[in-house]
Structures are given as C-alpha cells and as structure tokens.
Amino acid sequence: MFEEESAGVDEKVDFAAALSTAILARGVTLAWLRERLAESGNRVSAATLSYWRSGARRPEGPQSMGAIEQIESLLDLDARALLSLIGPTQRVGPIGPPQYPMEEGRLEQAVAETFIALDAPVIDPARDVATTAVTEVGSDGFVISRTTRTLLQSTSGTITNVPYLDLTPGVRTPAPTFSFVSGGHISRRHSHPSGEVHGAMFELERPLGPAQTTMIEWKLEYPPGYPSTSETGHGVARRCRHIVLWTRFHPDALPDWIEEVEETPTDTRVTPLLLDGATTIHQVRHGWGPGMLVLRWGFGERA
C-alpha cells in the first residue's frame, strides 16, 4: 500500500486526465493494471488506482513513482509521459509539534513578546528543513560573525515572511547586526527590553505555498560594545532533517577546551570535544529537533 496526498487542482486534473485517457486507449481495466503491477512486485490497491484516475489523490513517494513508471510501460506510453504531470510533492514529512527548549519561563515570555512585536505568530508555519551555520572566531577567541543558510519549508498555508531570533539567556546585550545575504530582505527588527532576545523579520522573495521550499541566507555580526561571546549554536522549534554547525577558529587563538551542549525540551547533554590539531570543528544532526545545538569553548582550565 502507498500513502498519497491530495493534489492541487491543475496538477491532479492533468495527471488524472492523462491516466484515464491512456487506460481507455489501451482498452484495459484497473483490475488488469493492478494484477500486472502485482506480478512485478508493485502492490497497488484497486482503490489507489481509482483515486489516481479520478484525481482524488496523486502518487507520492518513490514506490508510487515506480508504479507509475511501470504503468507507462503497460499502457504503451512514452517514458515520463505520466510522471512529468505529477508535479512537486505536497508532503512536508513528519514535523511534530513545535516546541521551544527553554526552561526559564521568563525567557520564553520574552521570546513570545518579541514574536508579537515583529508581527509574527508565536509559532510560525515554517520549518528549517536543512541548515548550515558557519561561525567565524577572531584572534581574541570570540565570535566575529555567524552566517546561516537554510532550506525553509511552509508547513501550512502560504507564508511571505519568517522571523529569526538571537538569544543570550541571562546576558543583557545590544542588538547584533542582522543582514540578509540572499533570498529576501529584512522588514522589521526588534530587541526585547530584557536585552536577551533580539529578532528580525525576513521577507521572502516570493510567497511560499504549502510544502514548498526556498533557500535563504543571513548573517549575524556583533557591534563594538557587544559582550565577548565564546559560544555559537542554532535552535529549531520543529524536527529538522539536517543541521550542520561549522565553527572556524583563528589559528593564533585555538581554545584549550570545547564542549557541545544539546538541549531539548526534555534533556540537556554536555559532551567534551577536541580539535585534534585542526582549526575548525563541525557538528552534525540528522532528523533532530526541536532543540538547541550549541558549541562552547574557553582558555585555561575549565571552570
């Protein structure tokens, strides 16, 4: 059996009409198609074939696509005659409920108030599918900048903007400099009165429909007077398929100790890491979140 999703009107009419026409032209039945598919190991129910022909549903996933490829052969169609009409997937995959892994109610409230000030829903309808964040560390051992590239997906409805926050729990800071490198522009900025939460609203280049994706890239830089920062990280409110954090140290200021902090809504884990003669270190997670993935470092004995 195969799992299907409802299709958009144009896509399902085109695909369904082509499939129905081809079945009539070949003079076969759905039962005949089902039997031929089963003989080669493609088990597709008669109900699913009927849904595909009527346009009530459309094929999704590699197994269904394999079945359609075989149907093209069984109906004497050119290769991809049907596959090319299916269109992009409407699935968003398993995302789970959004959560923020913050134990302090005060900080959680500051985050909610910052979202409201940015005119954004507290839980936005977007998720990071894959993120790569590169942090540059200067010769003084402190963060200079962090550049983040994200494959963003709409989980429901159509979105035109997405908020991002920079958190410094327990430390009051001036606002860092948010800049959009590619994929849109910044329309609003807000710093919470606590000085622990700073945010920016990113306007996308084009509206993002359900399950559609886009790439965005932005950068955080820290102005004069900003407290010296010897940690970096990235947080997600929903499950993310891939996260890569790459921290690059100045060769004249390699830290004496490094630790990874993985914080989720239910647990916090601290793991010592080593450079092993390198000047960079990376962290990787697959199918991970919600949570915060952080890297901390220092000089001298670990306090």
JSON list of C-alpha atoms in Angstrom, two decimals, residues 144-230:
[
{"chain": "A", "resi": 144, "resn": "ILE", "atom": "CA", "xyz": [33.03, 37.69, 14.93]},
{"chain": "A", "resi": 145, "resn": "SER", "atom": "CA", "xyz": [30.08, 36.58, 12.84]},
{"chain": "A", "resi": 146, "resn": "ARG", "atom": "CA", "xyz": [27.74, 33.71, 12.01]},
{"chain": "A", "resi": 147, "resn": "THR", "atom": "CA", "xyz": [26.38, 33.08, 8.50]},
{"chain": "A", "resi": 148, "resn": "THR", "atom": "CA", "xyz": [23.39, 30.76, 8.17]},
{"chain": "A", "resi": 149, "resn": "ARG", "atom": "CA", "xyz": [21.94, 29.09, 5.09]},
{"chain": "A", "resi": 150, "resn": "THR", "atom": "CA", "xyz": [18.56, 27.44, 5.50]},
{"chain": "A", "resi": 151, "resn": "LEU", "atom": "CA", "xyz": [16.30, 25.38, 3.27]},
{"chain": "A", "resi": 152, "resn": "LEU", "atom": "CA", "xyz": [12.94, 26.70, 4.50]},
{"chain": "A", "resi": 153, "resn": "GLN", "atom": "CA", "xyz": [9.58, 24.98, 4.05]},
{"chain": "A", "resi": 154, "resn": "SER", "atom": "CA", "xyz": [6.00, 26.07, 4.65]},
{"chain": "A", "resi": 155, "resn": "THR", "atom": "CA", "xyz": [4.20, 23.56, 6.86]},
{"chain": "A", "resi": 156, "resn": "SER", "atom": "CA", "xyz": [0.72, 25.02, 6.24]},
{"chain": "A", "resi": 157, "resn": "GLY", "atom": "CA", "xyz": [-0.83, 27.80, 4.24]},
{"chain": "A", "resi": 158, "resn": "THR", "atom": "CA", "xyz": [1.16, 30.40, 2.31]},
{"chain": "A", "resi": 159, "resn": "ILE", "atom": "CA", "xyz": [3.88, 32.38, 4.04]},
{"chain": "A", "resi": 160, "resn": "THR", "atom": "CA", "xyz": [5.60, 35.56, 2.90]},
{"chain": "A", "resi": 161, "resn": "ASN", "atom": "CA", "xyz": [7.92, 36.18, 5.84]},
{"chain": "A", "resi": 162, "resn": "VAL", "atom": "CA", "xyz": [9.66, 34.35, 8.65]},
{"chain": "A", "resi": 163, "resn": "PRO", "atom": "CA", "xyz": [11.12, 35.61, 11.95]},
{"chain": "A", "resi": 164, "resn": "TYR", "atom": "CA", "xyz": [14.52, 34.66, 13.38]},
{"chain": "A", "resi": 165, "resn": "LEU", "atom": "CA", "xyz": [15.83, 35.38, 16.86]},
{"chain": "A", "resi": 166, "resn": "ASP", "atom": "CA", "xyz": [19.20, 35.67, 18.58]},
{"chain": "A", "resi": 167, "resn": "LEU", "atom": "CA", "xyz": [19.11, 34.65, 22.25]},
{"chain": "A", "resi": 168, "resn": "THR", "atom": "CA", "xyz": [21.59, 35.42, 25.03]},
{"chain": "A", "resi": 169, "resn": "PRO", "atom": "CA", "xyz": [20.00, 33.82, 28.13]},
{"chain": "A", "resi": 170, "resn": "GLY", "atom": "CA", "xyz": [20.99, 35.66, 31.31]},
{"chain": "A", "resi": 171, "resn": "VAL", "atom": "CA", "xyz": [23.14, 38.22, 29.48]},
{"chain": "A", "resi": 172, "resn": "ARG", "atom": "CA", "xyz": [21.92, 41.66, 28.50]},
{"chain": "A", "resi": 173, "resn": "THR", "atom": "CA", "xyz": [23.35, 42.70, 25.12]},
{"chain": "A", "resi": 174, "resn": "PRO", "atom": "CA", "xyz": [22.88, 45.37, 22.48]},
{"chain": "A", "resi": 175, "resn": "ALA", "atom": "CA", "xyz": [21.27, 44.22, 19.26]},
{"chain": "A", "resi": 176, "resn": "PRO", "atom": "CA", "xyz": [23.55, 42.29, 16.91]},
{"chain": "A", "resi": 177, "resn": "THR", "atom": "CA", "xyz": [23.53, 43.26, 13.23]},
{"chain": "A", "resi": 178, "resn": "PHE", "atom": "CA", "xyz": [21.14, 41.11, 11.19]},
{"chain": "A", "resi": 179, "resn": "SER", "atom": "CA", "xyz": [21.73, 41.25, 7.44]},
{"chain": "A", "resi": 180, "resn": "PHE", "atom": "CA", "xyz": [20.02, 39.28, 4.69]},
{"chain": "A", "resi": 181, "resn": "VAL", "atom": "CA", "xyz": [22.53, 37.89, 2.19]},
{"chain": "A", "resi": 182, "resn": "SER", "atom": "CA", "xyz": [20.13, 36.29, -0.29]},
{"chain": "A", "resi": 183, "resn": "GLY", "atom": "CA", "xyz": [16.54, 35.16, -0.66]},
{"chain": "A", "resi": 184, "resn": "GLY", "atom": "CA", "xyz": [14.74, 38.26, 0.57]},
{"chain": "A", "resi": 185, "resn": "HIS", "atom": "CA", "xyz": [15.14, 41.32, 2.79]},
{"chain": "A", "resi": 186, "resn": "ILE", "atom": "CA", "xyz": [14.62, 42.42, 6.40]},
{"chain": "A", "resi": 187, "resn": "SER", "atom": "CA", "xyz": [11.41, 44.36, 7.01]},
{"chain": "A", "resi": 188, "resn": "ARG", "atom": "CA", "xyz": [11.41, 44.70, 10.80]},
{"chain": "A", "resi": 189, "resn": "ARG", "atom": "CA", "xyz": [13.77, 44.41, 13.75]},
{"chain": "A", "resi": 190, "resn": "HIS", "atom": "CA", "xyz": [13.03, 44.28, 17.46]},
{"chain": "A", "resi": 191, "resn": "SER", "atom": "CA", "xyz": [15.03, 43.99, 20.66]},
{"chain": "A", "resi": 192, "resn": "HIS", "atom": "CA", "xyz": [13.25, 42.89, 23.82]},
{"chain": "A", "resi": 193, "resn": "PRO", "atom": "CA", "xyz": [13.63, 45.24, 26.83]},
{"chain": "A", "resi": 194, "resn": "SER", "atom": "CA", "xyz": [15.44, 42.44, 28.68]},
{"chain": "A", "resi": 195, "resn": "GLY", "atom": "CA", "xyz": [18.29, 42.64, 26.17]},
{"chain": "A", "resi": 196, "resn": "GLU", "atom": "CA", "xyz": [18.30, 38.82, 25.97]},
{"chain": "A", "resi": 197, "resn": "VAL", "atom": "CA", "xyz": [16.22, 38.41, 22.81]},
{"chain": "A", "resi": 198, "resn": "HIS", "atom": "CA", "xyz": [16.78, 40.20, 19.51]},
{"chain": "A", "resi": 199, "resn": "GLY", "atom": "CA", "xyz": [14.86, 39.44, 16.34]},
{"chain": "A", "resi": 200, "resn": "ALA", "atom": "CA", "xyz": [14.36, 40.31, 12.69]},
{"chain": "A", "resi": 201, "resn": "MET", "atom": "CA", "xyz": [11.55, 39.61, 10.26]},
{"chain": "A", "resi": 202, "resn": "PHE", "atom": "CA", "xyz": [12.76, 38.22, 6.95]},
{"chain": "A", "resi": 203, "resn": "GLU", "atom": "CA", "xyz": [10.54, 38.95, 3.94]},
{"chain": "A", "resi": 204, "resn": "LEU", "atom": "CA", "xyz": [10.85, 36.22, 1.31]},
{"chain": "A", "resi": 205, "resn": "GLU", "atom": "CA", "xyz": [11.45, 36.98, -2.37]},
{"chain": "A", "resi": 206, "resn": "ARG", "atom": "CA", "xyz": [8.23, 35.21, -3.30]},
{"chain": "A", "resi": 207, "resn": "PRO", "atom": "CA", "xyz": [5.31, 33.65, -1.39]},
{"chain": "A", "resi": 208, "resn": "LEU", "atom": "CA", "xyz": [5.90, 30.10, -0.20]},
{"chain": "A", "resi": 209, "resn": "GLY", "atom": "CA", "xyz": [2.91, 27.78, -0.66]},
{"chain": "A", "resi": 210, "resn": "PRO", "atom": "CA", "xyz": [2.11, 24.61, 1.30]},
{"chain": "A", "resi": 211, "resn": "ALA", "atom": "CA", "xyz": [5.07, 22.18, 1.33]},
{"chain": "A", "resi": 212, "resn": "GLN", "atom": "CA", "xyz": [7.10, 24.43, -0.98]},
{"chain": "A", "resi": 213, "resn": "THR", "atom": "CA", "xyz": [10.70, 25.25, -0.14]},
{"chain": "A", "resi": 214, "resn": "THR", "atom": "CA", "xyz": [13.08, 28.13, -0.64]},
{"chain": "A", "resi": 215, "resn": "MET", "atom": "CA", "xyz": [16.67, 28.94, 0.27]},
{"chain": "A", "resi": 216, "resn": "ILE", "atom": "CA", "xyz": [17.58, 31.91, 2.46]},
{"chain": "A", "resi": 217, "resn": "GLU", "atom": "CA", "xyz": [20.92, 33.12, 3.78]},
{"chain": "A", "resi": 218, "resn": "TRP", "atom": "CA", "xyz": [21.51, 35.66, 6.51]},
{"chain": "A", "resi": 219, "resn": "LYS", "atom": "CA", "xyz": [24.36, 36.89, 8.67]},
{"chain": "A", "resi": 220, "resn": "LEU", "atom": "CA", "xyz": [24.80, 37.98, 12.27]},
{"chain": "A", "resi": 221, "resn": "GLU", "atom": "CA", "xyz": [27.63, 40.35, 13.21]},
{"chain": "A", "resi": 222, "resn": "TYR", "atom": "CA", "xyz": [28.43, 41.79, 16.61]},
{"chain": "A", "resi": 223, "resn": "PRO", "atom": "CA", "xyz": [28.95, 45.55, 17.04]},
{"chain": "A", "resi": 224, "resn": "PRO", "atom": "CA", "xyz": [31.51, 47.32, 19.27]},
{"chain": "A", "resi": 225, "resn": "GLY", "atom": "CA", "xyz": [30.47, 47.06, 22.91]},
{"chain": "A", "resi": 226, "resn": "TYR", "atom": "CA", "xyz": [28.83, 43.69, 22.42]},
{"chain": "A", "resi": 227, "resn": "PRO", "atom": "CA", "xyz": [29.86, 41.29, 25.22]},
{"chain": "A", "resi": 228, "resn": "SER", "atom": "CA", "xyz": [32.60, 38.88, 24.19]},
{"chain": "A", "resi": 229, "resn": "THR", "atom": "CA", "xyz": [30.96, 35.67, 23.02]},
{"chain": "A", "resi": 230, "resn": "SER", "atom": "CA", "xyz": [32.65, 32.29, 23.18]}
]
